[in-house]
XYZ file of C-alpha atoms in Angstrom:
535
model
C -24.621 -14.358 -40.729
C -22.498 -17.264 -41.917
C -22.834 -20.618 -40.174
C -19.895 -22.156 -41.971
C -17.680 -24.308 -39.809
C -14.318 -22.677 -39.004
C -11.301 -23.918 -40.865
C -8.959 -26.242 -38.981
C -6.621 -24.233 -36.787
C -8.768 -21.088 -36.755
C -9.468 -19.709 -33.272
C -13.122 -19.913 -32.321
C -14.663 -17.372 -29.946
C -18.009 -18.583 -28.575
C -20.889 -16.179 -29.176
C -21.349 -15.713 -25.417
C -17.660 -15.229 -24.602
C -17.140 -12.922 -21.608
C -13.683 -11.794 -20.443
C -12.720 -12.958 -16.967
C -12.435 -10.004 -14.590
C -12.507 -9.905 -10.750
C -14.728 -6.796 -10.775
C -17.538 -9.181 -11.707
C -17.392 -10.796 -8.258
C -18.560 -7.686 -6.395
C -21.001 -6.835 -9.174
C -22.632 -10.243 -8.625
C -22.412 -10.086 -4.822
C -24.017 -6.646 -4.902
C -27.060 -8.244 -6.535
C -27.203 -11.805 -5.193
C -26.071 -10.944 -1.658
C -27.284 -7.331 -1.601
C -28.578 -7.499 1.999
C -25.890 -9.837 3.346
C -23.117 -8.266 5.428
C -20.166 -7.785 3.111
C -17.681 -6.113 5.422
C -17.246 -5.403 9.126
C -14.585 -2.788 9.806
C -14.564 -1.633 13.415
C -17.819 0.261 13.932
C -18.570 0.247 10.189
C -20.756 -2.505 8.755
C -21.704 -2.551 5.077
C -23.934 -4.860 3.084
C -22.720 -6.171 -0.252
C -25.196 -3.844 -1.916
C -23.603 -0.878 -0.147
C -20.076 -2.111 -0.849
C -20.838 -2.457 -4.567
C -22.373 1.028 -4.600
C -19.274 2.514 -2.942
C -16.956 0.732 -5.382
C -18.967 2.090 -8.332
C -18.816 5.606 -6.897
C -15.070 5.271 -6.299
C -14.709 4.316 -9.957
C -16.865 7.291 -10.981
C -14.999 9.679 -8.693
C -11.641 8.616 -10.069
C -12.865 8.997 -13.630
C -14.266 12.477 -12.854
C -10.907 13.414 -11.346
C -9.280 12.707 -14.687
C -8.159 9.124 -14.160
C -7.982 7.457 -17.556
C -7.881 3.722 -18.308
C -4.373 2.468 -17.653
C -3.533 5.205 -15.127
C -2.065 4.019 -11.834
C -3.889 4.577 -8.538
C -1.883 3.762 -5.397
C -3.438 2.958 -2.024
C -1.654 3.236 1.339
C -3.955 1.816 3.999
C -4.202 -1.041 6.494
C -6.746 -3.839 6.118
C -9.791 -1.584 6.142
C -12.842 -0.935 3.958
C -10.891 1.604 1.899
C -8.278 -0.921 0.806
C -10.917 -3.584 0.177
C -13.218 -1.496 -2.004
C -10.219 -0.128 -3.918
C -9.661 -3.676 -5.190
C -12.879 -3.308 -7.182
C -13.349 0.451 -7.519
C -9.931 1.185 -9.020
C -10.044 -1.479 -11.769
C -13.746 -0.727 -12.364
C -12.718 2.564 -13.975
C -9.984 0.859 -15.972
C -7.172 2.093 -13.721
C -4.340 -0.034 -12.349
C -4.248 -0.726 -8.594
C -0.935 -0.259 -6.768
C -1.447 -1.509 -3.188
C 1.425 -0.163 -1.070
C 3.226 -1.825 1.810
C 2.425 0.268 4.901
C 5.638 -0.948 6.573
C 7.947 0.750 4.073
C 9.641 4.108 4.557
C 8.532 7.207 2.671
C 11.664 6.927 0.517
C 10.850 3.308 -0.421
C 7.259 4.253 -1.208
C 8.410 7.238 -3.253
C 10.503 4.962 -5.451
C 7.440 2.786 -6.078
C 5.230 5.787 -6.855
C 7.807 7.057 -9.334
C 8.377 3.683 -10.996
C 4.678 2.853 -11.281
C 3.777 6.346 -12.478
C 0.957 6.658 -9.938
C -1.214 9.752 -10.523
C -3.351 9.428 -7.386
C -2.469 8.167 -3.916
C -5.351 7.237 -1.606
C -4.009 7.206 1.948
C -5.483 6.302 5.305
C -5.324 9.224 7.755
C -2.880 7.293 9.917
C -0.370 7.406 7.057
C -0.985 10.976 5.890
C 2.525 12.161 6.795
C 4.119 9.107 5.176
C 2.051 9.692 2.042
C 3.200 13.306 1.842
C 6.815 12.244 2.277
C 6.457 9.529 -0.340
C 5.093 11.956 -2.926
C 7.936 14.351 -2.190
C 10.464 11.537 -2.534
C 8.896 10.426 -5.826
C 9.480 13.822 -7.378
C 6.529 13.321 -9.717
C 2.992 14.672 -9.730
C 0.727 12.533 -7.586
C -2.448 13.845 -5.972
C -3.123 12.614 -2.421
C -6.626 11.723 -1.232
C -6.902 11.191 2.534
C -9.406 8.775 4.057
C -10.524 9.846 7.545
C -13.828 8.226 8.296
C -16.892 10.274 7.360
C -15.161 13.638 6.909
C -12.088 12.878 4.806
C -11.305 13.715 1.177
C -12.038 10.136 0.232
C -15.613 10.150 1.527
C -16.192 13.519 -0.137
C -15.011 12.018 -3.415
C -17.517 9.159 -3.097
C -20.360 11.410 -1.951
C -20.271 13.588 -5.071
C -19.436 10.886 -7.630
C -21.708 9.308 -10.195
C -21.592 5.485 -10.131
C -19.503 3.968 -12.916
C -19.699 0.382 -14.165
C -18.201 0.363 -17.645
C -17.743 -2.930 -19.521
C -14.257 -4.352 -18.963
C -13.356 -6.354 -22.043
C -9.606 -6.967 -21.724
C -8.832 -9.921 -19.487
C -5.130 -9.758 -20.384
C -4.673 -6.044 -19.689
C -2.968 -4.619 -16.614
C -5.055 -4.991 -13.445
C -2.581 -4.414 -10.614
C 1.070 -3.796 -9.823
C 2.549 -5.513 -6.781
C 6.076 -4.589 -5.783
C 8.657 -7.017 -4.510
C 12.286 -6.390 -3.693
C 13.291 -9.637 -5.402
C 16.938 -10.480 -4.766
C 18.509 -7.177 -5.757
C 16.833 -4.697 -3.436
C 15.527 -2.686 -6.402
C 11.722 -2.704 -6.417
C 10.189 -4.685 -9.272
C 6.641 -4.075 -10.384
C 4.960 -7.456 -10.795
C 2.175 -7.164 -13.360
C -1.149 -8.928 -12.700
C -3.860 -9.267 -15.313
C -7.625 -9.732 -14.706
C -7.638 -13.309 -15.965
C -4.957 -14.454 -13.539
C -6.553 -12.681 -10.560
C -10.011 -14.046 -11.391
C -8.801 -17.641 -11.647
C -6.526 -17.403 -8.596
C -9.438 -16.046 -6.538
C -11.585 -18.995 -7.597
C -8.794 -21.402 -6.658
C -8.425 -19.867 -3.211
C -12.184 -19.982 -2.603
C -12.221 -23.668 -3.525
C -9.154 -24.830 -1.611
C -10.016 -22.921 1.569
C -13.718 -23.889 1.283
C -15.153 -20.382 1.380
C -18.919 -19.876 1.234
C -21.670 -17.388 2.155
C -21.401 -18.489 5.773
C -17.650 -17.724 5.899
C -16.324 -14.902 8.039
C -12.833 -14.051 6.870
C -10.496 -12.095 9.170
C -7.961 -9.869 7.411
C -4.726 -10.751 9.210
C -2.763 -11.125 5.963
C -1.943 -7.682 4.483
C -4.084 -6.805 1.466
C -1.010 -5.114 -0.003
C 0.706 -8.522 -0.186
C -0.193 -10.107 -3.568
C -3.575 -8.362 -3.243
C -4.150 -10.402 -0.107
C -3.290 -13.619 -2.014
C -6.343 -12.654 -4.134
C -8.657 -13.322 -1.152
C -9.823 -9.715 -1.603
C -11.760 -11.135 -4.548
C -12.138 -14.760 -3.378
C -14.172 -13.967 -0.254
C -16.411 -11.655 -2.290
C -16.902 -14.334 -4.958
C -18.071 -16.726 -2.235
C -20.397 -14.143 -0.665
C -18.571 -14.401 2.678
C -18.050 -11.563 5.145
C -14.771 -9.601 5.194
C -13.716 -8.598 8.714
C -11.165 -5.758 8.671
C -8.284 -5.543 11.108
C -6.350 -2.298 11.412
C -3.606 -3.769 13.609
C -2.664 -7.430 13.710
C -2.080 -8.447 17.322
C -2.937 -11.692 19.113
C -5.495 -9.935 21.333
C -7.180 -8.326 18.320
C -7.379 -11.664 16.504
C -8.792 -13.555 19.480
C -11.261 -10.746 20.104
C -12.433 -10.884 16.474
C -12.772 -14.671 16.657
C -15.018 -14.372 19.696
C -16.914 -11.283 18.556
C -17.520 -12.160 14.900
C -17.368 -15.950 14.732
C -14.351 -15.978 12.426
C -14.140 -19.098 10.232
C -11.056 -18.312 8.105
C -7.881 -16.266 8.038
C -4.365 -16.394 6.554
C -1.181 -15.718 8.460
C 2.567 -16.214 8.580
C 3.827 -18.867 11.025
C 5.014 -16.130 13.409
C 1.426 -14.876 13.778
C 0.275 -18.405 14.570
C 3.005 -18.756 17.187
C 1.916 -15.493 18.810
C -1.707 -16.688 18.794
C -0.774 -19.853 20.632
C 1.367 -18.020 23.181
C -1.375 -15.475 23.871
C -4.450 -17.684 23.695
C -7.189 -16.864 26.240
C -7.817 -19.439 28.926
C -11.137 -20.513 27.428
C -9.802 -20.997 23.877
C -8.722 -24.619 24.324
C -11.398 -27.127 23.466
C -13.418 -24.568 21.505
C -16.558 -26.191 20.094
C -17.827 -25.920 16.521
C -16.123 -26.321 13.152
C -12.381 -25.631 13.025
C -11.083 -22.252 11.918
C -9.387 -22.788 8.558
C -6.045 -21.037 8.245
C -3.671 -20.803 5.284
C -0.019 -20.244 6.106
C 3.109 -19.782 4.027
C 6.810 -19.409 4.662
C 8.563 -21.967 6.843
C 6.479 -25.061 7.640
C 4.746 -25.115 11.021
C 6.440 -27.421 13.515
C 4.617 -30.541 14.786
C 4.393 -28.906 18.220
C 2.792 -25.765 16.800
C 0.332 -27.787 14.702
C -0.688 -29.804 17.764
C -1.210 -26.695 19.890
C -3.221 -25.014 17.136
C -5.405 -28.105 16.832
C -6.166 -27.885 20.559
C -7.402 -24.337 19.894
C -9.655 -25.471 17.053
C -7.412 -24.118 14.269
C -6.808 -26.249 11.169
C -3.754 -25.258 9.112
C -3.171 -25.670 5.377
C 0.368 -25.083 4.156
C 0.646 -22.934 1.010
C 3.519 -21.792 -1.188
C 3.889 -19.045 -3.726
C 5.454 -15.715 -4.515
C 4.349 -12.268 -5.567
C 5.053 -13.410 -9.125
C 2.463 -16.208 -8.793
C -0.481 -14.178 -7.434
C 0.236 -15.655 -3.998
C -0.206 -19.382 -3.320
C 0.203 -21.352 -6.534
C 1.008 -24.509 -4.573
C -1.137 -26.028 -1.839
C -0.599 -28.990 0.458
C -3.782 -30.714 -0.671
C -4.807 -33.011 2.195
C -5.879 -36.577 1.460
C -8.636 -37.781 3.821
C -6.862 -41.091 4.413
C -3.877 -39.216 5.863
C -6.031 -38.259 8.842
C -5.662 -41.810 10.195
C -1.875 -41.414 10.493
C -0.029 -40.527 13.677
C 0.747 -36.904 14.618
C 4.399 -37.077 13.496
C 3.490 -38.518 10.093
C 0.741 -35.952 9.595
C 3.105 -33.121 10.526
C 5.686 -34.356 7.996
C 3.030 -34.403 5.264
C 1.684 -30.969 6.232
C 5.189 -29.522 6.131
C 5.445 -30.174 2.401
C 4.544 -27.318 0.094
C 2.375 -29.639 -1.993
C 0.972 -29.632 -5.511
C -0.242 -26.964 -7.892
C -3.605 -25.446 -7.002
C -6.519 -26.172 -9.322
C -5.586 -23.432 -11.795
C -1.794 -23.911 -11.690
C -0.790 -25.582 -14.956
C 2.249 -27.311 -13.514
C 4.925 -27.443 -10.825
C 8.341 -28.915 -11.566
C 11.719 -29.226 -9.889
C 14.504 -28.811 -12.437
C 18.282 -28.846 -12.701
C 20.283 -25.872 -14.050
C 19.574 -27.043 -17.632
C 15.823 -27.074 -17.040
C 15.570 -30.873 -16.892
C 13.300 -32.423 -14.278
C 15.146 -33.986 -11.357
C 14.260 -37.446 -10.107
C 11.083 -37.594 -8.020
C 12.919 -39.308 -5.187
C 12.406 -36.788 -2.349
C 16.155 -36.205 -2.179
C 17.476 -34.756 -5.462
C 17.489 -30.980 -5.097
C 16.576 -28.625 -7.923
C 14.869 -25.287 -8.540
C 11.085 -25.095 -8.179
C 9.361 -23.819 -11.329
C 5.700 -22.978 -11.913
C 3.505 -22.351 -14.941
C -0.103 -21.334 -15.504
C -2.478 -18.398 -15.615
C -1.379 -17.479 -12.082
C 2.129 -16.598 -13.212
C 2.707 -12.864 -13.617
C 2.538 -11.118 -16.973
C 6.071 -9.880 -16.296
C 8.002 -7.109 -14.545
C 6.976 -3.563 -15.421
C 9.477 -1.903 -17.786
C 11.994 -4.707 -17.264
C 11.828 -7.158 -20.167
C 15.295 -8.552 -19.452
C 14.346 -9.543 -15.902
C 11.079 -10.992 -17.195
C 12.860 -13.238 -19.705
C 15.342 -14.306 -17.041
C 12.515 -15.219 -14.664
C 10.323 -16.920 -17.287
C 12.708 -18.107 -20.023
C 10.494 -20.876 -21.408
C 7.004 -20.332 -20.005
C 8.045 -21.710 -16.614
C 8.658 -19.215 -13.813
C 11.939 -19.812 -11.984
C 11.156 -19.243 -8.311
C 14.773 -19.160 -7.138
C 13.787 -21.609 -4.399
C 15.355 -25.033 -4.078
C 13.318 -28.136 -3.336
C 12.741 -31.808 -4.000
C 9.961 -33.696 -5.737
C 8.347 -36.564 -3.830
C 7.241 -39.726 -5.667
C 3.584 -38.722 -5.185
C 4.135 -35.412 -7.009
C 4.297 -33.224 -3.876
C 7.037 -30.580 -3.751
C 9.017 -29.869 -0.598
C 11.078 -26.696 -0.179
C 14.655 -27.311 0.964
C 16.353 -23.948 0.703
C 15.421 -20.450 -0.397
C 17.165 -18.188 -2.843
C 20.539 -17.658 -1.235
C 20.412 -14.004 -0.429
C 16.755 -13.438 0.392
C 15.852 -13.330 4.072
C 12.222 -14.190 4.834
C 11.311 -12.556 8.118
C 7.739 -12.858 9.386
C 6.504 -13.461 5.858
C 8.324 -10.398 4.433
C 11.141 -10.711 1.889
C 14.291 -8.780 2.744
C 16.955 -8.364 0.050
C 20.365 -8.745 1.681
C 21.875 -6.416 -0.935
C 19.567 -3.590 0.168
C 20.620 -3.982 3.829
C 24.269 -4.241 2.793
C 24.042 -0.995 0.853
C 22.534 0.803 3.816
C 25.257 -0.369 6.193
C 28.044 0.172 3.661
C 27.135 3.877 3.535
C 28.475 4.293 7.093
C 31.876 6.021 6.896
C 33.536 3.463 9.196
C 32.496 0.422 7.138
C 34.902 -1.071 4.599
C 32.921 -4.177 3.704
C 29.681 -5.823 4.750
C 27.761 -9.024 4.085
C 24.237 -9.726 5.324
C 22.762 -13.209 5.754
C 19.812 -14.840 7.458
C 20.054 -15.874 11.080
C 17.475 -18.003 12.929
C 14.940 -16.020 14.933
C 12.487 -17.620 17.396
C 9.643 -15.275 16.489
C 10.175 -14.158 12.880
C 11.683 -17.386 11.537
C 14.614 -15.485 10.077
C 16.183 -12.079 10.675
C 19.138 -10.229 9.130
C 22.615 -10.619 10.606
C 25.367 -8.292 9.397
C 29.064 -9.146 9.203
C 31.120 -5.953 9.010
C 34.768 -5.244 8.246
C 35.789 -1.791 9.450
C 38.145 0.618 7.781
C 41.673 0.759 9.136
C 41.717 2.636 12.413
C 37.916 3.054 12.536
C 36.018 2.440 15.744
C 32.267 1.941 15.818
C 29.820 -0.026 17.960
C 27.081 -2.473 17.010
C 24.504 0.013 18.279
C 25.833 2.729 15.976
C 25.640 0.439 12.928
C 22.065 -0.500 13.794
C 21.088 3.143 14.296
C 22.614 4.040 10.929
C 20.684 1.268 9.193
C 17.478 2.339 10.918
C 17.795 5.822 9.413
C 17.201 4.489 5.890
C 15.540 1.062 6.215
C 12.118 -0.150 7.278
C 12.101 -1.582 10.806
C 11.811 -5.240 9.826
C 14.950 -4.956 7.657
C 17.222 -3.843 10.512
C 19.960 -6.412 11.413
C 19.430 -8.137 14.742
C 23.142 -8.881 15.116
C 26.287 -7.118 13.931
C 29.534 -9.123 13.985
C 32.833 -7.386 13.308
C 35.788 -9.032 11.559
C 37.212 -10.114 8.211
C 34.817 -11.764 5.766
C 35.618 -15.315 4.603
C 36.288 -15.455 0.844
C 37.106 -18.037 -1.788
C 40.042 -17.975 -4.184
C 38.307 -15.536 -6.529
C 37.528 -13.095 -3.734
C 33.826 -13.911 -3.458
C 32.402 -13.760 0.042
C 31.421 -17.229 1.271
C 27.954 -16.516 2.629
C 27.307 -20.139 3.535
C 30.059 -19.862 6.142
C 28.519 -16.668 7.483
C 25.115 -18.349 7.784
C 26.695 -21.037 9.912
C 28.327 -18.440 12.148
C 25.084 -16.460 12.443
C 23.239 -19.610 13.456
C 25.686 -20.247 16.281
C 25.022 -16.911 17.982
C 22.349 -16.019 20.521
C 18.816 -15.636 19.182
C 16.818 -12.582 20.119
C 13.204 -12.744 21.091
C 12.264 -9.192 20.135
């Protein structure tokens, strides 16, 4: 063996180099924390040793069923053990995980199955009919495996499988596909690699201070950016995952009392519901605060104060599907704790700085030049680092447009503060963010435009007291046509997921500029003037 020094410029791979892969987290936890409770899911409680064994047998069962490295395995399930162990078991056999949004229609899911090329769909029994409809809509071969407790196809697959734990040596291969509607309504498959997921998980564990004593409640959907990579982060820390089939205030408060929850993530609307439905004995709760990460619109000072009274400490985060979840965190300086409530709320409302593995966060003008860090000059927020996606599946043009120079263009507008903290000022014009879910206005417009009475339609965001934003539709009818708001809503509901349905329909001519382009800013103002619904 030669011990010559490498020539200048030659890459050097250390003799003990090991590719970064999130499967290693459960492999380690299955040994180091073998007897520690890894997951609590209703009446099911598994140790980390058992969870690692199940993940290995899932990998072996998939391989025995003909799943080859690179094949896609989709999962349609709520925040249960099945979805959690799929985050290790699927990639452990070299397959690519496609975690599906349980809120989508069968037609939407079918489009994702077809685009991803999924060969197997693991579905919770509650979504068996949706899974069947999705496969039919996909029009491609996709075997369905139903999970139904101890007697479903899924458990039978695990029971007869040989454990599999093959070496995984490609940290830049394809680990997972996460679908986002983007701004066009057409699903885009965001490609995650093992390196990015591994590092993002470590960042989340650090920033949210996860440890073996942590009990993490799954309020954030695991299908959303792989649960912001907390599916792997909690495991890396040796904490306990607590599943939650349905996210309701009562279920969350019950889990907090029953399991001693220390952490969870949630959209601001969930936090508002928690405050409004807090049990009488929740105020003044003793013990360490419950640490909560939240994204979307910043929590109001009033909400922050009420959460503090309930022993809940909030950290504001920012990111997108394309950045493995939160790439920006409002890193709190201890000295800020001496400030008054209003000043603290203003600081907490900022999106913040790059997390510990984010290479950089900038605010740039249309030419890609950094704007002044004066807290007032608006530009587009851009991000770089290992937690930026590998690209969009089968869409190189969109990938180059999104990452033209190594910096991901978020489409969100913000300002840079003198201390390097970013603050979001406006979102991409046509995307409506409702309860943490992105809604493409074009998709809603297409659904409404298919009604025979509709000549023209434009959809914008309107304020909503519960969801933050909700769709409002402005409709111009065909000459002589008569249709009601209720009929338009019913038509939209026949093709769209429930959260995409417009909460208001306003009839009339659409305002346009000299070139005939609809002036959506004027429509947003009109939508904001109308009554807000509380449903």
